[in-house]
Amino acid sequence: MGPVDVLDPADVSALSRKVLDRVGEAVVGKAEALELVLAGVLAGGHVLLEDYPGLAKTLAARSFAQALGLEFRRVQFTPDLLPSDVTGAFVYDQKDSEFVFRPGPIFTGLLLADEINRTPPKTQAALLESMQEHQVTVEGQTFPLPSPFHVLATANPVEYEGTYPLPEAQLDRFMLRIGFGYPSADEEWQVLQRRMARRQEDQFVQPVTDAAGLLAAQRAVETVTVDDTVGRYCVELAAATRRDSQVLVGASPRGSLALLLTSRAYAVIKGRDYVVPEDVKAVAVAALAHRITVRPELWLHDVTGASVVRAVLGLVPAPPTVVGARQ
């Protein structure tokens, strides 16, 4: 797809199906998780993929970059990675006898921050400004990042040795946190069959759109209608996590905003130009769970941010669904 100025939600819905079909050619059996990843990107956010090794997190990130036609770079986070290895640094140019800025891998359309919890907090923090402000500051000089710019980060569960749990401020920069989970036996066999059929390790996904097309799609998502009752439902869900007795720190207003923005994109993926409460419920765990800090004494009782969100979804009454709702 070439440069596009205007799309409407129906166009974005069709585009989304094509993107998901293409990514599905590489990633087997993760339809719901892939829809959430795409919703996060269409909503303009960054996504954290947290799960055990070998569950196609990296493959999904690369496949989305290819399907969306974005420049793609990968940074493997390690304990000795420096902030300048991500952002770039000034280097001395002997020819011109001056220091010039050499951009790091963060200057791209989609950055895969692989195993982000394997690197110390100082390097993790190097992503903070870029994810929130879409810019990088090095030695007092500010450099804007390309548009669109998205981070898809992968993380292994924190109980693994040699990891640095992401601090709350860093987690909060991710619009969604998504787990892929293990495939079923049939899905796993399909992975093996596809590998044998293509007779090579590498996979390539044909592009469906490009950077301009993605920006046009994101602008279209901004036009999606959200009824006041649905907006207040988002607020009440976030507020309910703060009142939960199992919670030390509940979801902030940034959490309710993520819930609202992602539900708009999710509605478009599902073929609607308005949000219904079911959209909010579908994205609630991914949007809120990582913003909740459970009381430490409850960790041994399998109480997690996700279980808190599911409980809240059962307690907070959803507004009635109005088909074709408009403000």
CSV table of C-alpha atoms in Angstrom, one decimal, residues 34-47 64-65 68 70 109-110 148-152 175-176 178 214-215 217-218 221 262 265 269:
chain,number,residue,atom,x,y,z
A,34,LEU,CA,-2.2,-11.3,18.1
A,35,GLU,CA,-5.4,-9.3,18.0
A,36,LEU,CA,-4.4,-7.6,21.2
A,37,VAL,CA,-0.9,-6.9,19.9
A,38,LEU,CA,-2.3,-5.2,16.8
A,39,ALA,CA,-4.9,-3.3,18.9
A,40,GLY,CA,-2.0,-1.9,21.0
A,41,VAL,CA,-0.2,-0.8,17.8
A,42,LEU,CA,-3.3,0.7,16.2
A,43,ALA,CA,-3.9,2.6,19.5
A,44,GLY,CA,-0.4,4.1,19.2
A,45,GLY,CA,1.1,2.2,22.1
A,46,HIS,CA,3.9,-0.1,23.0
A,47,VAL,CA,3.4,-3.8,23.9
A,64,PHE,CA,4.1,-7.6,12.6
A,65,ALA,CA,6.9,-5.4,11.5
A,68,LEU,CA,2.9,-3.5,8.6
A,70,LEU,CA,7.8,-0.9,9.1
A,109,GLY,CA,9.7,2.1,13.0
A,110,LEU,CA,9.3,-1.0,15.2
A,148,PRO,CA,5.3,5.7,13.6
A,149,PHE,CA,7.5,4.4,16.4
A,150,HIS,CA,6.5,1.3,18.5
A,151,VAL,CA,8.4,-0.9,20.9
A,152,LEU,CA,7.5,-4.5,21.2
A,175,MET,CA,0.0,0.1,26.9
A,176,LEU,CA,-0.5,-3.7,27.1
A,178,ILE,CA,0.3,-10.0,26.8
A,214,LEU,CA,-0.3,2.6,9.6
A,215,LEU,CA,-0.4,6.3,10.5
A,217,ALA,CA,-5.1,3.6,10.3
A,218,GLN,CA,-4.2,5.1,13.6
A,221,VAL,CA,-9.1,4.7,15.1
A,262,THR,CA,-7.1,-0.1,23.2
A,265,ALA,CA,-8.7,-0.2,18.3
A,269,ILE,CA,-10.4,-5.0,14.4
